[in-house]
Amino acid sequence: EEMSLVETMTDFKSKEIFAFDLENEMFKHQVKVKFSEVNGKTIVTQEENVTGANIFWRSVFTLMKGYFSGATKSTLDILKTKIESIN
């Protein structure tokens, strides 16, 4: 079954921040990715807030919290490597 999402960029500053919301009938996912440099190394931090549209989806997202954290770390590690290869 096809699922559609509406993505809205909520903030952007080159080399500083990229933030967006993803939303559909099941959930709203707010993401903020921040970039900084410490001792020549890129520091990437991500803040996320996922809110289910009803009790079922809120329960599912609570149970999947560990999965989301691991997937986010893997994605940010790849992004960090790409950023450092450009600089």
C-alpha positions as semicolon CSV with decimal commas, in nm:
position;residue;x (nm);y (nm);z (nm)
1;E;0,000;0,000;0,000
2;E;0,128;0,344;-0,090
3;M;0,192;0,597;0,184
4;S;0,243;0,967;0,126
5;L;0,420;1,216;0,347
6;V;0,421;1,592;0,345
7;E;0,768;1,729;0,414
8;T;0,804;2,091;0,519
9;M;1,142;2,253;0,567
10;T;1,120;2,455;0,887
11;D;1,475;2,594;0,915
12;F;1,795;2,607;0,710
13;K;2,128;2,783;0,755
14;S;2,418;2,655;0,547
15;K;2,669;2,456;0,756
16;E;2,461;2,522;1,071
17;I;2,112;2,373;1,070
18;F;1,861;2,181;0,862
19;A;1,516;2,120;1,009
20;F;1,198;1,971;0,868
21;D;0,864;1,816;0,956
22;L;0,726;1,495;0,802
23;E;0,355;1,444;0,841
24;N;0,073;1,214;0,734
25;E;-0,245;1,068;0,883
26;M;-0,044;0,837;1,116
27;F;0,219;1,068;1,267
28;K;0,410;1,392;1,276
29;H;0,791;1,369;1,279
30;Q;0,989;1,683;1,359
31;V;1,364;1,670;1,285
32;K;1,638;1,924;1,353
33;V;1,998;1,850;1,240
34;K;2,272;2,081;1,367
35;F;2,631;2,102;1,243
36;S;2,931;2,240;1,430
37;E;3,308;2,204;1,428
38;V;3,529;2,117;1,722
39;N;3,906;2,078;1,674
40;G;3,867;2,029;1,298
41;K;3,604;1,758;1,343
42;T;3,244;1,784;1,235
43;I;2,989;1,742;1,511
44;V;2,643;1,644;1,387
45;T;2,356;1,637;1,634
46;Q;1,997;1,552;1,562
47;E;1,686;1,621;1,766
48;E;1,370;1,429;1,680
49;N;1,015;1,426;1,803
50;V;0,770;1,169;1,668
51;T;0,405;1,199;1,769
52;G;0,153;0,934;1,675
53;A;-0,190;1,048;1,556
54;N;-0,371;0,809;1,790
55;I;-0,305;0,570;2,080
56;F;-0,209;0,284;1,846
57;W;0,060;0,482;1,664
58;R;0,189;0,643;1,985
59;S;0,238;0,290;2,126
60;V;0,412;0,166;1,810
61;F;0,656;0,458;1,812
62;T;0,731;0,407;2,182
63;L;0,819;0,042;2,118
64;M;1,037;0,131;1,818
65;K;1,240;0,402;1,995
66;G;1,558;0,188;2,002
67;Y;1,531;0,110;1,631
68;F;1,491;0,478;1,543
69;S;1,796;0,573;1,754
70;G;2,017;0,315;1,581
71;A;1,899;0,411;1,233
72;T;1,955;0,780;1,308
73;K;2,311;0,719;1,433
74;S;2,400;0,520;1,119
75;T;2,261;0,792;0,892
76;L;2,441;1,071;1,080
77;D;2,772;0,880;1,070
78;I;2,745;0,859;0,690
79;L;2,653;1,229;0,667
80;K;2,946;1,325;0,891
81;T;3,189;1,132;0,668
82;K;3,051;1,306;0,356
83;I;3,077;1,653;0,515
84;E;3,435;1,595;0,628
85;S;3,537;1,469;0,282
86;I;3,416;1,797;0,127
87;N;3,600;2,025;0,370
